[in-house]
Coordinates of C-alpha atoms in Angstrom, one line a residue:
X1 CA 0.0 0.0 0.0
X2 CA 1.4 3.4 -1.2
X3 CA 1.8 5.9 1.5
X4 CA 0.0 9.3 1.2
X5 CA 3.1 12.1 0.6
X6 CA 2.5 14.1 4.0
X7 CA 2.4 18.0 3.2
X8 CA 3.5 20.2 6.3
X9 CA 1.1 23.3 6.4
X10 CA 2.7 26.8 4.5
X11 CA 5.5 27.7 6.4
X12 CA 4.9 31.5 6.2
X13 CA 1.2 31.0 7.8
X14 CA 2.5 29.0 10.3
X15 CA 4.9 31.7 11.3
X16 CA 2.6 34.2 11.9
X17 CA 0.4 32.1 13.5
X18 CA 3.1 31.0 15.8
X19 CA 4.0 34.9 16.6
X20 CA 0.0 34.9 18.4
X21 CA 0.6 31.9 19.8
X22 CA -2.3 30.2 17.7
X23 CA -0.6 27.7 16.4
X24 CA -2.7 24.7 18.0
X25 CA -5.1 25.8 14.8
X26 CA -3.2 23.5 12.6
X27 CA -3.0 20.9 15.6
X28 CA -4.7 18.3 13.1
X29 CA -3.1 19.5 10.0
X30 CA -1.9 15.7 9.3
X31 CA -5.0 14.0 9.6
X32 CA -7.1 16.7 7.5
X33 CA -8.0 15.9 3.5
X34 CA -6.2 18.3 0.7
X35 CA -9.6 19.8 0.3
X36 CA -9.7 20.4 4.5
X37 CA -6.1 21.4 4.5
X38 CA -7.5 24.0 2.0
X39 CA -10.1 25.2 3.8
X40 CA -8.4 25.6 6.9
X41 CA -5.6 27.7 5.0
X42 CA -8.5 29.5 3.5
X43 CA -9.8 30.5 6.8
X44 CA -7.0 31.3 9.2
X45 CA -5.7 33.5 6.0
X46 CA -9.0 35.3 6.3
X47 CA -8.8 36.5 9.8
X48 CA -7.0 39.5 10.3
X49 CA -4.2 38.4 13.0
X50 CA -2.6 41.4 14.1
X51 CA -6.6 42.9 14.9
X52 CA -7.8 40.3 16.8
X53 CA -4.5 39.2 18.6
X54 CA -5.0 43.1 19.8
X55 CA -8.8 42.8 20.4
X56 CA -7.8 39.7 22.6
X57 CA -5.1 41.2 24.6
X58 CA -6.8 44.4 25.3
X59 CA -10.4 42.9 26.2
X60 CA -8.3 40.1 28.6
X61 CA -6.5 43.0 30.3
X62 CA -9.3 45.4 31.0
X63 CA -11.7 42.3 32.2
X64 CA -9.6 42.6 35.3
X65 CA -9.2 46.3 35.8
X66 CA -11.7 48.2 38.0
X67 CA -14.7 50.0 36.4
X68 CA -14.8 53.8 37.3
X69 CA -17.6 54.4 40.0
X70 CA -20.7 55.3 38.8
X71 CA -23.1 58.0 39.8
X72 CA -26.8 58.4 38.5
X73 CA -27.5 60.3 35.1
X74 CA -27.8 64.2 36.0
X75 CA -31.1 65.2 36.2
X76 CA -30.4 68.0 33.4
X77 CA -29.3 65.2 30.8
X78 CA -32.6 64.0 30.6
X79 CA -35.8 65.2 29.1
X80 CA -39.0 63.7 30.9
X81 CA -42.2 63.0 29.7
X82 CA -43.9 65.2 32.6
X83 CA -41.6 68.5 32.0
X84 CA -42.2 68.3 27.9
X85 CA -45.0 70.6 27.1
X86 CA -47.1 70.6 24.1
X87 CA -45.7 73.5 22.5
X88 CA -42.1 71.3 23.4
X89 CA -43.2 68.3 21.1
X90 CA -45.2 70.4 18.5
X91 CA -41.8 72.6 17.8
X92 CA -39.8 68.9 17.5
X93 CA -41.9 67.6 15.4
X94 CA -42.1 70.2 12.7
X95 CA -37.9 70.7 13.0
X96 CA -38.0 66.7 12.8
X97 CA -40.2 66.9 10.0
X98 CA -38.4 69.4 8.0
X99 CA -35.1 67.5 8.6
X100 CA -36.6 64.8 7.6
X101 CA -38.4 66.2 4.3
X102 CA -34.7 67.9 3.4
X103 CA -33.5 63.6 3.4
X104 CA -31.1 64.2 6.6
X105 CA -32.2 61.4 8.4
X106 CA -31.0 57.8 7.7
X107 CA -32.4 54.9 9.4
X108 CA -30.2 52.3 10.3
X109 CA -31.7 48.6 12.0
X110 CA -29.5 46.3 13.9
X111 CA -31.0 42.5 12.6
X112 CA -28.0 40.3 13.1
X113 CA -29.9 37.9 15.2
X114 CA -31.7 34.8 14.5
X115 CA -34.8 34.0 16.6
X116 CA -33.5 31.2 18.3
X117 CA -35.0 32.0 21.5
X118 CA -38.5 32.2 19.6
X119 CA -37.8 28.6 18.5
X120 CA -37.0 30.3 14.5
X121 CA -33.9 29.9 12.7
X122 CA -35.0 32.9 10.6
X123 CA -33.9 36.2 11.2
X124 CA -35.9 37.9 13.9
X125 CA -37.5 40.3 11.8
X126 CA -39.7 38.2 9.5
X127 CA -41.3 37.1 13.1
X128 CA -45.0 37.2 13.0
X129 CA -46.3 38.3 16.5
X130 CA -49.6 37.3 15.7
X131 CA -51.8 40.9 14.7
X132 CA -54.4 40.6 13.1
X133 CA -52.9 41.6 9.9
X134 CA -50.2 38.8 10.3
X135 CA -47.4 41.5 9.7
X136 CA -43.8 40.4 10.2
X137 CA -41.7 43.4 12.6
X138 CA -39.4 44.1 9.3
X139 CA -43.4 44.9 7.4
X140 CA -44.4 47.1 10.2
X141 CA -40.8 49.0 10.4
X142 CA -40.6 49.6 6.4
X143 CA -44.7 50.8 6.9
X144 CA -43.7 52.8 9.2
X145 CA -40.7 54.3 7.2
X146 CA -43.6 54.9 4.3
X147 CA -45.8 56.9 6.5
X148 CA -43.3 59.1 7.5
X149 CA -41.9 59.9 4.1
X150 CA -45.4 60.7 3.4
X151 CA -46.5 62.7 6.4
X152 CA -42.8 64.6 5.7
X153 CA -43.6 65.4 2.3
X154 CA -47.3 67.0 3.4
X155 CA -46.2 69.2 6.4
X156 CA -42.7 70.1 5.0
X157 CA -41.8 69.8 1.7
X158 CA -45.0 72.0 0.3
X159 CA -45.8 69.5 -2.3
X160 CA -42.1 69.0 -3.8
X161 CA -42.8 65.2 -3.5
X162 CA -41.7 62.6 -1.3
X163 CA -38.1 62.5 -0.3
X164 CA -37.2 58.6 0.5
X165 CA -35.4 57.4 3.6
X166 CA -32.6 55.6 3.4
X167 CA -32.9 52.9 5.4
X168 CA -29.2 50.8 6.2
X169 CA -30.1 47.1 7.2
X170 CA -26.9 45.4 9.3
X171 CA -27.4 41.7 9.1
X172 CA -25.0 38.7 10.1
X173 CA -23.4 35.9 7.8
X174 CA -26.2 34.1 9.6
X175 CA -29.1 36.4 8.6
X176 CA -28.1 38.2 5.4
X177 CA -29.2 35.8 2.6
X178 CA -32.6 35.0 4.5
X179 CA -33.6 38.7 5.0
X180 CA -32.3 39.9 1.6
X181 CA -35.0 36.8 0.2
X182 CA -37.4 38.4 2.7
X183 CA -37.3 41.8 1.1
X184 CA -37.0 40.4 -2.3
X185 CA -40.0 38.0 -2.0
X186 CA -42.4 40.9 -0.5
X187 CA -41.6 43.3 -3.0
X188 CA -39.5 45.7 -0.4
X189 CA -42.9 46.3 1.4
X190 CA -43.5 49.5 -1.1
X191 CA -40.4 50.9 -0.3
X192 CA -38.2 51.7 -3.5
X193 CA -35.4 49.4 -4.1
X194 CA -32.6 51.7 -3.5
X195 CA -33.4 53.2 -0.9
X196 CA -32.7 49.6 1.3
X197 CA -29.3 49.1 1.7
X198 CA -28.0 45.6 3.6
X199 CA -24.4 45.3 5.2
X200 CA -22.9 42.3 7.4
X201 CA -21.6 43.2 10.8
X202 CA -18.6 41.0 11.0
X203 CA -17.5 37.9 13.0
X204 CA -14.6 37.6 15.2
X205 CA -12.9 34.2 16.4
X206 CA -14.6 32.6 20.2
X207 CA -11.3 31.8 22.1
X208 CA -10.1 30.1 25.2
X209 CA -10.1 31.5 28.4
X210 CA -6.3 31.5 27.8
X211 CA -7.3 33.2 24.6
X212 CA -6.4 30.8 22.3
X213 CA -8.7 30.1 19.1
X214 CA -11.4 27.3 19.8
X215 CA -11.6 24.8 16.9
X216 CA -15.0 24.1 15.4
X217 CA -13.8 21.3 13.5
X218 CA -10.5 20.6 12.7
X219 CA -10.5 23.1 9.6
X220 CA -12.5 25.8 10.8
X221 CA -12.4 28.2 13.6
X222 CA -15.5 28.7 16.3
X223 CA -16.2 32.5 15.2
X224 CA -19.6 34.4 16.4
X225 CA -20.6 38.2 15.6
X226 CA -18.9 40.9 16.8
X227 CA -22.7 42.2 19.2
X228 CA -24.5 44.9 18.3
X229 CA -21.8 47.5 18.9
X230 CA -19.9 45.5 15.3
X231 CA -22.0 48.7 13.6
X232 CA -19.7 50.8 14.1
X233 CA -16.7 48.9 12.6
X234 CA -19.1 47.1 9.9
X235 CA -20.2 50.9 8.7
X236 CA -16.6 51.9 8.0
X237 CA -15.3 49.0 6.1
X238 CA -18.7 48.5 4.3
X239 CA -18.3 52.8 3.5
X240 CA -21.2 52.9 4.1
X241 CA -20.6 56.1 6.3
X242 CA -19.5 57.7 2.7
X243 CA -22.3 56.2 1.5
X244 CA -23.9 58.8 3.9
X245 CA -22.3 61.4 3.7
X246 CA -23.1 61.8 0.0
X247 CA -26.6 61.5 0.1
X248 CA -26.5 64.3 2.5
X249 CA -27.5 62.6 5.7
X250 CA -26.9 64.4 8.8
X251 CA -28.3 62.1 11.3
X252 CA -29.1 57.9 11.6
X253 CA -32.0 56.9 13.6
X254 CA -31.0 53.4 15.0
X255 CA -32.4 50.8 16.4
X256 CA -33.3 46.5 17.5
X257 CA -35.3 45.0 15.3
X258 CA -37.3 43.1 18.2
X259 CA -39.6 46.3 19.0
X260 CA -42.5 45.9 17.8
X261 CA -43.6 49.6 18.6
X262 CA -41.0 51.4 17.5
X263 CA -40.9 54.6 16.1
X264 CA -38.8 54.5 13.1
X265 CA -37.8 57.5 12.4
X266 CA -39.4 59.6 14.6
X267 CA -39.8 63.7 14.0
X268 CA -40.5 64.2 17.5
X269 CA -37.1 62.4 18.3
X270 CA -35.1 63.7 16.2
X271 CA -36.2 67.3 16.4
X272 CA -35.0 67.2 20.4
X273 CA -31.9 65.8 19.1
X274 CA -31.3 68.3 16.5
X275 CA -32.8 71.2 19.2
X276 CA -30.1 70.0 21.9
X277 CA -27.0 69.8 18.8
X278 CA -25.6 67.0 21.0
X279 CA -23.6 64.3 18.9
X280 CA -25.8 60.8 20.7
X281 CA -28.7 60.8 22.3
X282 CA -31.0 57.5 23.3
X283 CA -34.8 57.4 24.1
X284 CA -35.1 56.1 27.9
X285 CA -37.8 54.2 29.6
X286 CA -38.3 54.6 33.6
X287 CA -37.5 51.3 34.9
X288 CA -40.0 49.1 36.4
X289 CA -39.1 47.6 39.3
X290 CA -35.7 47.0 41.0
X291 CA -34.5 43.9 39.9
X292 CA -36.0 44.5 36.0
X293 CA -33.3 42.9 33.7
X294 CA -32.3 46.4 31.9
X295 CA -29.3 48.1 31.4
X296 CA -29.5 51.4 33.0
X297 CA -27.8 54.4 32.1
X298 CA -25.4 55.7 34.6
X299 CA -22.5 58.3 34.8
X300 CA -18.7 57.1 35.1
X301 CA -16.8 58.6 37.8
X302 CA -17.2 62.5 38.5
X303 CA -18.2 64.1 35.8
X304 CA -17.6 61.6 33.2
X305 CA -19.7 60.3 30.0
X306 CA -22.7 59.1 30.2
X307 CA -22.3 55.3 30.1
X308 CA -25.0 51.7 30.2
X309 CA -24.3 49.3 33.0
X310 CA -25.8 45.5 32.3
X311 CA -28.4 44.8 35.1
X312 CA -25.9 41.7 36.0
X313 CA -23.2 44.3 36.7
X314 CA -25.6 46.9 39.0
X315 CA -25.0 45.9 42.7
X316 CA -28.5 45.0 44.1
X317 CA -28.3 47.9 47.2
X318 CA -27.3 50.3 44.1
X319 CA -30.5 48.7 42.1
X320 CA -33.2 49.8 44.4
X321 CA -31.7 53.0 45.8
X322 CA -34.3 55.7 45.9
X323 CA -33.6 59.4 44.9
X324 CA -35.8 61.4 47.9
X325 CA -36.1 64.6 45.6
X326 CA -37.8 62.9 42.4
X327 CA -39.5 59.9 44.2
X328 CA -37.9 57.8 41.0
X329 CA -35.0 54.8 41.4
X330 CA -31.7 56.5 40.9
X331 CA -30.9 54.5 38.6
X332 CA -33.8 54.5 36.9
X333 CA -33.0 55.3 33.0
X334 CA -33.4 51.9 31.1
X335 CA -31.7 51.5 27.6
X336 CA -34.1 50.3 25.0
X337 CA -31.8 50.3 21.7
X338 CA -33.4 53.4 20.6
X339 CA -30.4 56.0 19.5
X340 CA -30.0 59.0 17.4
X341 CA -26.2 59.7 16.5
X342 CA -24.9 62.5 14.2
X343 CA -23.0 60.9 10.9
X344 CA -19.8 62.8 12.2
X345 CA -19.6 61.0 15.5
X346 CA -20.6 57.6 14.0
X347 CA -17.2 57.8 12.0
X348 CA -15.2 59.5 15.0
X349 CA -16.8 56.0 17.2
X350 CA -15.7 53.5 14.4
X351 CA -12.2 55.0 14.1
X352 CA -12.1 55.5 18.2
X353 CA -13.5 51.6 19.0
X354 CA -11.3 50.4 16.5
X355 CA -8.4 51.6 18.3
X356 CA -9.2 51.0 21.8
X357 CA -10.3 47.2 20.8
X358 CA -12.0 46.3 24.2
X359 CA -14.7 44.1 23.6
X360 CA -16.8 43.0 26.1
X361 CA -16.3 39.2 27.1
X362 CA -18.9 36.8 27.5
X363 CA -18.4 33.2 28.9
X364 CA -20.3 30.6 26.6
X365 CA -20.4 26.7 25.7
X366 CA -19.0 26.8 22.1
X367 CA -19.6 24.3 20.1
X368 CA -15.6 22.4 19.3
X369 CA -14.0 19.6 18.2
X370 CA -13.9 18.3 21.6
X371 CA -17.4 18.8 22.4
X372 CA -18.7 21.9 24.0
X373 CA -16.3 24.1 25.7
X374 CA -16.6 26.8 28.0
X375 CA -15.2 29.7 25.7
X376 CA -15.6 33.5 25.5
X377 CA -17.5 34.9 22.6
X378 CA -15.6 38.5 22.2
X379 CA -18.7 41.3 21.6
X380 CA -19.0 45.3 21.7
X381 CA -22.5 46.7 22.4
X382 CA -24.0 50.0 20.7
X383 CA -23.7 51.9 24.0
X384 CA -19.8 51.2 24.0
X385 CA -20.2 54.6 21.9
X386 CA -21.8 56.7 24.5
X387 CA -18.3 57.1 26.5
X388 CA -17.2 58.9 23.1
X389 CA -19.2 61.6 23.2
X390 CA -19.0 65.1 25.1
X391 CA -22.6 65.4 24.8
X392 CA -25.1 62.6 25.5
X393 CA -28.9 63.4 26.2
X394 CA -31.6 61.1 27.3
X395 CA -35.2 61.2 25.7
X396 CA -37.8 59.3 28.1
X397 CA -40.3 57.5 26.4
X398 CA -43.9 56.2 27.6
X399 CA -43.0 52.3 27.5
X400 CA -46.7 51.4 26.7
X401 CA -46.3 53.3 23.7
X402 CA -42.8 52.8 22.1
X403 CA -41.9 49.4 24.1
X404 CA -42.4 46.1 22.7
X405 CA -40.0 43.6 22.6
X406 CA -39.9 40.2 21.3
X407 CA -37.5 38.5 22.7
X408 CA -38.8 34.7 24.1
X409 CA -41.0 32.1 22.8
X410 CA -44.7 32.3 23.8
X411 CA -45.4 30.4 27.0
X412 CA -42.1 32.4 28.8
X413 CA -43.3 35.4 31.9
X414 CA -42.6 38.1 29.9
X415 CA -41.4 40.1 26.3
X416 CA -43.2 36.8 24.2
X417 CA -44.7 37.9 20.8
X418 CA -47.9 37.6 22.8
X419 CA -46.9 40.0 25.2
X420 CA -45.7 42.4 22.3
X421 CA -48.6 41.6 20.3
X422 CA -51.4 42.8 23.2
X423 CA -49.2 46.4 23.7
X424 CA -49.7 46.7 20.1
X425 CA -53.3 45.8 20.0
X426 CA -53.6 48.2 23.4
X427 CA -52.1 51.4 21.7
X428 CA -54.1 51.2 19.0
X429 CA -57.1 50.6 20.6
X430 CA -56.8 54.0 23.0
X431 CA -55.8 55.6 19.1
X432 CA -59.1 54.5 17.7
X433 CA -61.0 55.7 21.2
X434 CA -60.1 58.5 21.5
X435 CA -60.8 59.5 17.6
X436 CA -64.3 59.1 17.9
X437 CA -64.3 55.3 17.4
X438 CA -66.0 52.5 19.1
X439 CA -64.9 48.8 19.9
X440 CA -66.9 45.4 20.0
X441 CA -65.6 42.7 21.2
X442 CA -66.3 38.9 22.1
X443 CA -63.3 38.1 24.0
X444 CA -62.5 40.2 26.8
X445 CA -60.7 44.0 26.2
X446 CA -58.2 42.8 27.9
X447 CA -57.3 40.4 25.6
X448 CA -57.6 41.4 22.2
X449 CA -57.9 45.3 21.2
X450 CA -57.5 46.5 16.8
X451 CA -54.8 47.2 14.8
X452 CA -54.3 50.7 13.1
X453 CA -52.0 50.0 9.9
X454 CA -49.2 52.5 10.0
X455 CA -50.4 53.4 6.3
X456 CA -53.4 55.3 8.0
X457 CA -51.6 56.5 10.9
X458 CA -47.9 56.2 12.3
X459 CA -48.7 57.9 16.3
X460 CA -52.3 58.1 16.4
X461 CA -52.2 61.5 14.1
X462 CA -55.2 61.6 11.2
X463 CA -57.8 58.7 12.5
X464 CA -60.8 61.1 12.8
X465 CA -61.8 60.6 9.5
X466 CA -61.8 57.0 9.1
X467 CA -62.8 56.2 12.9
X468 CA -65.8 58.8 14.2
X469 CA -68.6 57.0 14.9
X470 CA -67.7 53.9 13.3
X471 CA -67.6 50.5 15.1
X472 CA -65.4 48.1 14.6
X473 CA -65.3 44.5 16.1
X474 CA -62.2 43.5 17.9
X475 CA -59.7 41.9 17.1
X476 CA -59.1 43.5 13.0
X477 CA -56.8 45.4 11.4
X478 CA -57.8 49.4 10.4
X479 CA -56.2 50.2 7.3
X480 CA -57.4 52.1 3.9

């Protein structure tokens, strides 16, 4: 029997490799195939070495280092619901409006994730929640984009026609061919085709907790996406922040795609952000209850940036401390995923994340070639931005009305498409109410409520017409 000529891995590769100490990657170089041995070239050449060995170092070493104290948010950083008057919102949403109608605002969603924990392998927005009109979250969000164009074009633009937003969709290599087929297969909901854009956040390599790369198989290695706060990184090498700047936009609305009340582009928002000229601000909702799993926002050490602290991280005596002059937790601001950033401070974040390269760590079982390990998958979060800014300002929001997220299967205590489905249903209900309508119904209220399509009205605005008097029987769907 002939023996097989043994090929020792390229030299050069293996150098460079050895200078990380990642060398274990070719471990199993002997026993792999040509085509494997291929593969395995193919994908340690694609991982930029000198980056990652950095991001692995520098996220190791600050894991250990003591966080700066924290102090609650300055009451003067945040904008609450009671203090806002009517003549407050009115004057934002015309300067929101006009922004808006002049193409300033982009829109950019953050739908990397995959609805595992909703029992779906498809990306999280083509989730049905179960309305009555059976609309995924990505059909409500591009509706909602639609009716704002259109309500922009009528108070702003005095009839020069409707200005499109751009709306910048950040998938994962585990999202992006399903949600591009999404879009394609519903005809972009009635949004024009190029005024979607999709880019991949990227991937970087789950390591050891000595930081070594863990094997997948014995030619690939484990990788997971970079978290939420890989927009940053994923904007600037996809130039998409060029992409930007030469449409004209000033500002990006972002936000999760598991909200199924959000405001997409919201005048109201964005005219306190562009009132305030701060570079970042994020809507806030007042947290619950103590022990509610939120990230708060918080202030690091005296005088310093506005910054989010995971719930896991907030020390319980700190959790339920009261503030006596307000009545309110004092640490009460809960991060929702709803930001507004200028375009100039997006680039100045991607170039300043990029070189501090502290990712957050967190401990997982990764799937290797010696069964599951406990690993760390290496992440940044979109409020790693926020200690970046000289200017942060927080925009309270009423939860019942902007709140809804989807995050477990139904059947779990709380944020189930259920759960999300009834705020919806609720909202719209008090809408139709208070414009003159009425509501029958053979369930109980509390269960079941109506559906205003964003088509006929994106906040509630402009339902006289089609709701005075009229009764409609709970549960439906109100459109045109």
């Amino acid at each position: 029997m002939e023996s097989v000529p043994v090929s020792p891995p390229p030299q050069a590769l293996l150098e460079r490799l050895k200078d990380y100490g990642q060398e274990d990657a070719f471990a199993l170089w002997d026993e792999l195939s040509s085509e494997e041995k291929h593969l395995l070239v193919k994908d340690i050449e694609n991982i930029d070495l000198p980056r990652i060995d950095r991001i692995i170092r520098c996220s190791f070493h600050s894991q250990g280092l003591p966080a700066a104290a924290i102090e609650p948010v300055p009451e003067s950083c945040v904008s609450t619901v009671e203090e806002r008057t009517m003549e407050d919102r009115e004057k934002w949403w015309k300067m929101g409006m006009k922004a808006i109608a002049e193409g300033k605002l982009g829109v950019l969603l953050l739908s990397g994730g995959q609805g595992t924990r909703l029992g779906s392998s498809d990306p999280k927005g083509c989730f049905n929640i179960g309305l009555p009109s059976g609309k995924s979250l990505f059909h409500l969000q591009a509706e909602r984009i639609l009716a704002i164009q259109r309500l922009a074009a009528i108070t702003a633009n005095e009839g020069a026609g409707i200005v499109p937003i751009q709306w910048y969709i950040m998938t994962s290599p585990f999202t992006d061919e399903a949600t591009r087929k999404y879009f394609e297969s519903h005809k972009y909901f009635g949004l024009e085709l190029d005024q979607v854009t999709f880019f991949q956040q990227g991937t970087i390599p789950c390591v050891s907790k000595d930081g070594r790369f863990i094997m997948e198989t014995p030619y690939r290695v484990a990788k997971s996406p970079d978290g939420n706060g890989g927009v940053y990184t994923a904007l600037k090498f996809s130039r998409l922040l060029e992409d930007m700047n030469s449409r004209g936009i000033k500002f990006v609305d972002c936000y999760g795609v598991d909200n199924a009340l959000v405001r997409v582009a919201d005048p109201t928002f964005l005219g306190y952000f562009i009132d305030k000229s701060v570079s970042a601000a994020a809507k806030v909702v007042r947290k619950a209850y103590p022990q509610e799993k939120v990230g708060v926002f918080v202030r690091r050490g005296k005088g310093g940036p506005l910054a989010v602290v995971e719930y896991s991280e907030l020390d319980p005596s700190l959790s339920s401390a009261v503030n006596q002059e307000t009545g309110r937790l004092r640490f009460c601001w809960s991060n929702v995923c709803l930001h507004m950033f200028t375009v100039d401070f997006l680039n100045q974040v991607a170039n300043g994340l990029e070189k501090d390269s502290i990712y957050h760590l967190a401990e997982k079982k990764i799937p290797s070639i010696h069964g599951h390990t406990v690993g760390y998958k290496l992440e940044q979060f979109i409020f790693d931005a926020f200690p970046y800014t000289p200017s942060t300002t927080l925009f309270e929001v009423v939860r019942e009305e902007e709140f809804a997220p989807v995050k477990n299967a139904n059947g779990a205590n709380f944020d189930t498409p259920d759960s999300a489905k009834l705020l919806v249903l609720r909202l719209h209900t008090r809408w139709v109410i208070a414009a003159g309508g009425f509501l029958t119904h053979s369930v109980p209220l509390y269960a079941t409520g109506v559906e205003v399509s964003p088509l006929c009205s994106y906040a509630g605005e402009n339902l006289e017409a089609i709701c005075r008097g009229r009764t409609f029987h709970a549960p439906c769907e109100i459109s045109f």
